[in-house]
PDB file of C-alpha atoms and ligand atoms in Angstrom:
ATOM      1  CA  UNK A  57       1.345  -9.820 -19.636  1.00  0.00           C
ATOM      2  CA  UNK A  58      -1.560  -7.286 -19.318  1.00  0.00           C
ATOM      3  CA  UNK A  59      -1.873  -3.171 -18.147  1.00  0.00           C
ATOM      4  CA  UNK A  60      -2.932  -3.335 -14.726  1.00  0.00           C
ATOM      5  CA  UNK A  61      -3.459  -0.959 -11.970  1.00  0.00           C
ATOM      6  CA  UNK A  62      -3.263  -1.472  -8.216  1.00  0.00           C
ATOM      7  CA  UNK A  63      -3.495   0.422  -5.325  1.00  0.00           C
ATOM      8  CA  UNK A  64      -0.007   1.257  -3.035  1.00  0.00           C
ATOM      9  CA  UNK A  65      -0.378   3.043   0.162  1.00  0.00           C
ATOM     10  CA  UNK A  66       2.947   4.632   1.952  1.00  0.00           C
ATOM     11  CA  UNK A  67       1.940   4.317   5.659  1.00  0.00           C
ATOM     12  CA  UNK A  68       2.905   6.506   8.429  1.00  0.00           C
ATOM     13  CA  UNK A  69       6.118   5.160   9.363  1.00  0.00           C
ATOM     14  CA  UNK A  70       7.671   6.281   6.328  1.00  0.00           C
ATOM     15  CA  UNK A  71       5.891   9.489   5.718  1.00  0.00           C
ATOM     16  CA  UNK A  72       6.884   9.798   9.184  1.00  0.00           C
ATOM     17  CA  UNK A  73      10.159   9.195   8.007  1.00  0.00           C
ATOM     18  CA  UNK A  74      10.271  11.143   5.070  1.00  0.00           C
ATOM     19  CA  UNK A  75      11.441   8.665   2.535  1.00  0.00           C
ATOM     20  CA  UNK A  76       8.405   8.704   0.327  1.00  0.00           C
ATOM     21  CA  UNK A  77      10.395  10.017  -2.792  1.00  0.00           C
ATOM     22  CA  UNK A  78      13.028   6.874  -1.867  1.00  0.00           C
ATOM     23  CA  UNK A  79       9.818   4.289  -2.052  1.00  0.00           C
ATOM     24  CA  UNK A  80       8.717   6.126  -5.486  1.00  0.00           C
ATOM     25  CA  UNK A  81      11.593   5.868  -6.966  1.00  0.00           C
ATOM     26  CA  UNK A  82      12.048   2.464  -6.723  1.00  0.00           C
ATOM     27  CA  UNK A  83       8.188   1.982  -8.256  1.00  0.00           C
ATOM     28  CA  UNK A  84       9.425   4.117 -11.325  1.00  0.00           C
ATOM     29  CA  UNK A  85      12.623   2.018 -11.595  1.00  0.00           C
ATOM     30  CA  UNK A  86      10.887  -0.788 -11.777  1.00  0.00           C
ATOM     31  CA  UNK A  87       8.713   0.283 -14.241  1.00  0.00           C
ATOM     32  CA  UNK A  88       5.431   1.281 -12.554  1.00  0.00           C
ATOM     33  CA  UNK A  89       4.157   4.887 -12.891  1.00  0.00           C
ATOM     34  CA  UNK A  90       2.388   6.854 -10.744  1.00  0.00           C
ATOM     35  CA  UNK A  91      -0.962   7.835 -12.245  1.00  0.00           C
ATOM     36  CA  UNK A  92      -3.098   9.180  -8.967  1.00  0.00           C
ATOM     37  CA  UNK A  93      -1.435  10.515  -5.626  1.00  0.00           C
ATOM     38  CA  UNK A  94      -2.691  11.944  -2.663  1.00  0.00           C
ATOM     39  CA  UNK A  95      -1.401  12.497   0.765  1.00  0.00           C
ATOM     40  CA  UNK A  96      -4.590  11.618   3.364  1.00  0.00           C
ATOM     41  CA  UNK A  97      -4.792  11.142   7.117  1.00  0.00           C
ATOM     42  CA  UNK A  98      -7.165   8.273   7.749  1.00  0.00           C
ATOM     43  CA  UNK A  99      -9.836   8.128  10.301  1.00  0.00           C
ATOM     44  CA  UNK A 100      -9.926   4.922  12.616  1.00  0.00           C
ATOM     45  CA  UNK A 101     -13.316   3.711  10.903  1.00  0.00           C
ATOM     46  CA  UNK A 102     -11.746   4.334   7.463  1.00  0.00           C
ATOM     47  CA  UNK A 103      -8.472   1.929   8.405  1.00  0.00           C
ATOM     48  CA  UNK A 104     -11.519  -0.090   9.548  1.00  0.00           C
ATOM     49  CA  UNK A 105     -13.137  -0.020   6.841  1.00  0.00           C
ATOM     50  CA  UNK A 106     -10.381  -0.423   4.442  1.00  0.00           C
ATOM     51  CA  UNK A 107      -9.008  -3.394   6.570  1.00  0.00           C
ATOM     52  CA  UNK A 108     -12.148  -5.174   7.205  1.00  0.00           C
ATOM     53  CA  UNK A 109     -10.996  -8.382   5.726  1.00  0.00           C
ATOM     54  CA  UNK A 110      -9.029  -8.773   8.780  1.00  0.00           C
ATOM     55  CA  UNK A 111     -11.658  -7.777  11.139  1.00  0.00           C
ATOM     56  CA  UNK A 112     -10.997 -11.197  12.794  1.00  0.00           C
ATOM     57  CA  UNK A 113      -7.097 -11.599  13.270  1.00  0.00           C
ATOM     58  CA  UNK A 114      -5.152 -11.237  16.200  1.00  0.00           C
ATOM     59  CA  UNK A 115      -3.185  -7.713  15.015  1.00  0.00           C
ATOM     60  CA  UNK A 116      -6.012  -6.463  13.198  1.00  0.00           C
ATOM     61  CA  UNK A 117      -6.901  -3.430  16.085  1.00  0.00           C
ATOM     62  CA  UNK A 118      -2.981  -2.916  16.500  1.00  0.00           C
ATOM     63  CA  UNK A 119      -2.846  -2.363  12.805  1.00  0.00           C
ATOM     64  CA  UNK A 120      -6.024   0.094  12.716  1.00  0.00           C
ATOM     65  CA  UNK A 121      -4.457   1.816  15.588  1.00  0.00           C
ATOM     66  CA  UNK A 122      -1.147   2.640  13.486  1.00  0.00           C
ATOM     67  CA  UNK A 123      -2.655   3.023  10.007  1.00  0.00           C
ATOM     68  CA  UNK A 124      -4.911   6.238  11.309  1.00  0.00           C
ATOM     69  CA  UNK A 125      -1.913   7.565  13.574  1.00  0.00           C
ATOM     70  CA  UNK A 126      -0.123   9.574  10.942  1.00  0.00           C
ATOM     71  CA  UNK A 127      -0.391  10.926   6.817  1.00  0.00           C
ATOM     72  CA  UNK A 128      -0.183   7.916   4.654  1.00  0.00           C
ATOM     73  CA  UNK A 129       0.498   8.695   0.675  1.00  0.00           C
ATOM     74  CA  UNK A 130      -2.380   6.684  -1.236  1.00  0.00           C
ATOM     75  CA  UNK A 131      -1.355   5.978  -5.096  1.00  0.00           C
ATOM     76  CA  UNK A 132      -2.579   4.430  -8.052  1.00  0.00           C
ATOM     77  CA  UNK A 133       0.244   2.263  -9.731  1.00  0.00           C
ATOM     78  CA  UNK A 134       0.079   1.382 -13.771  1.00  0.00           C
ATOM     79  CA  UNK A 135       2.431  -1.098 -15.674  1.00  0.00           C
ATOM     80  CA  UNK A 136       2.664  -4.509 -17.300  1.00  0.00           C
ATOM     81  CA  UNK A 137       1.464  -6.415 -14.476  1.00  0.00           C
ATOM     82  CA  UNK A 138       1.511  -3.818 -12.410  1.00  0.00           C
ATOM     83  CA  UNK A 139      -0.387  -6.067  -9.106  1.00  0.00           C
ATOM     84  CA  UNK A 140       2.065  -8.847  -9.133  1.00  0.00           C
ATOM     85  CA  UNK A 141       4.835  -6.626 -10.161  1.00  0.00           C
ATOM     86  CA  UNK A 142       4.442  -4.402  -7.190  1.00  0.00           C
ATOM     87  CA  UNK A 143       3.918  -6.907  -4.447  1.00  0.00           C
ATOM     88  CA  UNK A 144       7.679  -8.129  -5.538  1.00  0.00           C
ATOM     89  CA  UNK A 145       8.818  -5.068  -5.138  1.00  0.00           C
ATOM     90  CA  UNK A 146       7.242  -4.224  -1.803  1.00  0.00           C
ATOM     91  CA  UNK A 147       8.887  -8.083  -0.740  1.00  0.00           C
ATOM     92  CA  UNK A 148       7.077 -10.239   2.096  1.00  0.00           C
ATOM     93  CA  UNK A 149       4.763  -8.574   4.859  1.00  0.00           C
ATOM     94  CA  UNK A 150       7.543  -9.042   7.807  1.00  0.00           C
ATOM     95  CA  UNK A 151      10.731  -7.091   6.341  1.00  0.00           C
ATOM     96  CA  UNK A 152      12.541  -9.608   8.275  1.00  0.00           C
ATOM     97  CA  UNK A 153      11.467 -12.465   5.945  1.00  0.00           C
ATOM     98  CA  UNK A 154      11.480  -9.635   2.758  1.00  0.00           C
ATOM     99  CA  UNK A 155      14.308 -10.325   0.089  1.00  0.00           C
ATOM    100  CA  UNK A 156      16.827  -7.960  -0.478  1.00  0.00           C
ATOM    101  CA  UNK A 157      16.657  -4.866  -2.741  1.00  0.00           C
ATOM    102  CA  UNK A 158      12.707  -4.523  -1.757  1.00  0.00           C
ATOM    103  CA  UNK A 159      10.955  -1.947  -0.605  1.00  0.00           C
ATOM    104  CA  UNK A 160       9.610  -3.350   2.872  1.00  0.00           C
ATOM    105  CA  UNK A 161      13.203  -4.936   3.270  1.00  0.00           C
ATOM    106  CA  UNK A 162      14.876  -1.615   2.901  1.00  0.00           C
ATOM    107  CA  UNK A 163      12.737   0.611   4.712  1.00  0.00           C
ATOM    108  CA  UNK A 164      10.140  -1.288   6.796  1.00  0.00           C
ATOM    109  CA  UNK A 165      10.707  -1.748  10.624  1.00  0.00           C
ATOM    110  CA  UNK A 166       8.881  -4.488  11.725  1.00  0.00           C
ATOM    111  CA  UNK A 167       5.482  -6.913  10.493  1.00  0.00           C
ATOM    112  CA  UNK A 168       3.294  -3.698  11.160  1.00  0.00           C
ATOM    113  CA  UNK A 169       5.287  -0.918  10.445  1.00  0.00           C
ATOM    114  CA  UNK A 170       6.774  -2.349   7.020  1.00  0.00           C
ATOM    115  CA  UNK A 171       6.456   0.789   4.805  1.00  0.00           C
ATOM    116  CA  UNK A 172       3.701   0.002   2.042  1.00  0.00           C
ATOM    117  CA  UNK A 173       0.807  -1.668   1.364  1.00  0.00           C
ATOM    118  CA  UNK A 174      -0.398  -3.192  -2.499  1.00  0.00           C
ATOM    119  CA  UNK A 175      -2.830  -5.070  -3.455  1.00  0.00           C
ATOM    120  CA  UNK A 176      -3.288  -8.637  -3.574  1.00  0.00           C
ATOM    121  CA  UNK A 177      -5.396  -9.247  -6.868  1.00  0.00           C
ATOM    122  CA  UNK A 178      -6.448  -6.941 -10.211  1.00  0.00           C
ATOM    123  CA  UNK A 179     -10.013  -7.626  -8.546  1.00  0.00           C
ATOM    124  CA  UNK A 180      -8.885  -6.687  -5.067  1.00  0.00           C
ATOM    125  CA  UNK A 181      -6.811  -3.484  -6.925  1.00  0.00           C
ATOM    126  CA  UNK A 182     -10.419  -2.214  -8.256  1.00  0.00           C
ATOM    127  CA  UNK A 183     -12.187  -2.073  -5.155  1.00  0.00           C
ATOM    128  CA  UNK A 184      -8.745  -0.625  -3.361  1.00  0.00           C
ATOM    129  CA  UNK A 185      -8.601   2.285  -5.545  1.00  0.00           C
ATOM    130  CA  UNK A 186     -12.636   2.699  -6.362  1.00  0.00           C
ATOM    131  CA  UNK A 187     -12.512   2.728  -1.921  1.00  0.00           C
ATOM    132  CA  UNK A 188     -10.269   6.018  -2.363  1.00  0.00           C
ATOM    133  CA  UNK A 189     -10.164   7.687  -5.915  1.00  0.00           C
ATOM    134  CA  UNK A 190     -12.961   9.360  -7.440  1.00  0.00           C
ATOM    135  CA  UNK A 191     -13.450   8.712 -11.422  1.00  0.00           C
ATOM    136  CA  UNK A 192     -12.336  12.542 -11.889  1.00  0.00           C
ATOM    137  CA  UNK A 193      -8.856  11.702  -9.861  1.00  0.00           C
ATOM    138  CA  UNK A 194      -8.035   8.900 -12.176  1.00  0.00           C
ATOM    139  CA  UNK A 195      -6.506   8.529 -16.033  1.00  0.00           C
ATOM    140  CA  UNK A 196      -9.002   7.871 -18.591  1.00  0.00           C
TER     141      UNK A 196
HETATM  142  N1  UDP B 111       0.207  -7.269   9.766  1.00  0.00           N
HETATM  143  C1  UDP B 111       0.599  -7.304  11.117  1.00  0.00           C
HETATM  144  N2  UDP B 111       0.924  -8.530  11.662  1.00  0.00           N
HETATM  145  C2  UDP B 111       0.857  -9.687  10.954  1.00  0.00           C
HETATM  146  C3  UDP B 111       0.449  -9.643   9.606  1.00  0.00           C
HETATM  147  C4  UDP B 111       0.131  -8.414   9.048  1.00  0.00           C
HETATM  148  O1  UDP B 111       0.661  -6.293  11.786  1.00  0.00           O
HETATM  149  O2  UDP B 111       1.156 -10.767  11.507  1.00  0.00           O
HETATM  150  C5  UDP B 111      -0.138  -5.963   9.167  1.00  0.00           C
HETATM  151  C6  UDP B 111       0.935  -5.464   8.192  1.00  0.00           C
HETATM  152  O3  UDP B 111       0.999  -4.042   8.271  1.00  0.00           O
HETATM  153  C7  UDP B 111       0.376  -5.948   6.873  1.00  0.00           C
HETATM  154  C8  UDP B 111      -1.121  -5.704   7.053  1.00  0.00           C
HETATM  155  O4  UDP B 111      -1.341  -6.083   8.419  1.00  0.00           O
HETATM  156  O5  UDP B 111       0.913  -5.218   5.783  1.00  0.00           O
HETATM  157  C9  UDP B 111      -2.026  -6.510   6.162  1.00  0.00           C
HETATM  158  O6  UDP B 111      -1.690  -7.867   6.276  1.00  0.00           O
HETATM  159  P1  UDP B 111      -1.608  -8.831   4.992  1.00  0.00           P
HETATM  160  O7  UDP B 111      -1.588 -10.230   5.479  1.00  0.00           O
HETATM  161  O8  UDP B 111      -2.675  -8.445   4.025  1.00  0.00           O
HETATM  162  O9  UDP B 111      -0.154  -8.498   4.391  1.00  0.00           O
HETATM  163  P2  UDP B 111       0.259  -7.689   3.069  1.00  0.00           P
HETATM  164  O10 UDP B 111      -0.758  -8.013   2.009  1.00  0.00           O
HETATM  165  O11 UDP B 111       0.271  -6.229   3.432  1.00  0.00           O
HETATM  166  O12 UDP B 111       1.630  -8.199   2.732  1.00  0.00           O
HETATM  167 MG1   MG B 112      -2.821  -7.831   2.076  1.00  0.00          MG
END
């Protein structure tokens, strides 16, 4: 077990939805805290940019088109494990696929539109929240 942070991002469908004190609740039940938190409407070459690791797949321009067509809330998550721990609680990219309880099973429409994003590795988290927090927004 080790203090991690990783980066969580509440896309548009569910700020467009308005159930981004419903997703933050379950982080804080789960025993993550919120320690940065900003609401942000991305430009299409920042989704690029933040997304450029899937430059070549087949949804990748879809997914840039819906990430940069509404507010997303961009948040720093810190716990015991805090990367792994949150990508159980988000559950499996398609919310179809996504176990019960969790977050993208709950609230996320469809493979796109599936309510969150979190990183995928404590290295990955760095870069994630170095891409969109300054030093000053973040806990010593
Ligand atoms: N995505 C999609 N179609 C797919 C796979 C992924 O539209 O077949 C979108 C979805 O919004 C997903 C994001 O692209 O969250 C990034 O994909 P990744 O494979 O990294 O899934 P994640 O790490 O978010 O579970
Ligand atoms: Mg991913």
């Amino acid at each position: 077990m080790s203090l991690q942070r990783t980066l969580s991002i509440i896309k548009p469908d569910a700020v467009g939805r308005n159930i981004t004190g419903s997703i933050n609740a379950r982080f804080e039940q789960e025993g993550l805290r919120i320690t940065a938190q900003k609401m942000m409407f991305l430009c299409r070459s920042q989704v690029e940019k933040f997304y450029e690791i899937h430059r070549d797949k087949a949804f990748y321009d879809s997914l840039c088109e819906y990430m940069s067509s509404g507010p997303v809330v961009v948040q720093v998550l810190s716990g015991e494990d805090a990367v792994a721990r949150n990508r159980r609680i988000m559950g499996a990219t398609n919310p179809a696929n996504a176990e019960i309880g969790t977050i993208r099973r709950d609230f996320g429409q469809n493979v796109e539109q599936n309510a969150v994003h979190g990183s995928d590795s404590v290295e990955n988290a760095e870069k994630e929240i170095a891409f969109f927090f300054s030093k000053l927004e973040l806990m010593p």
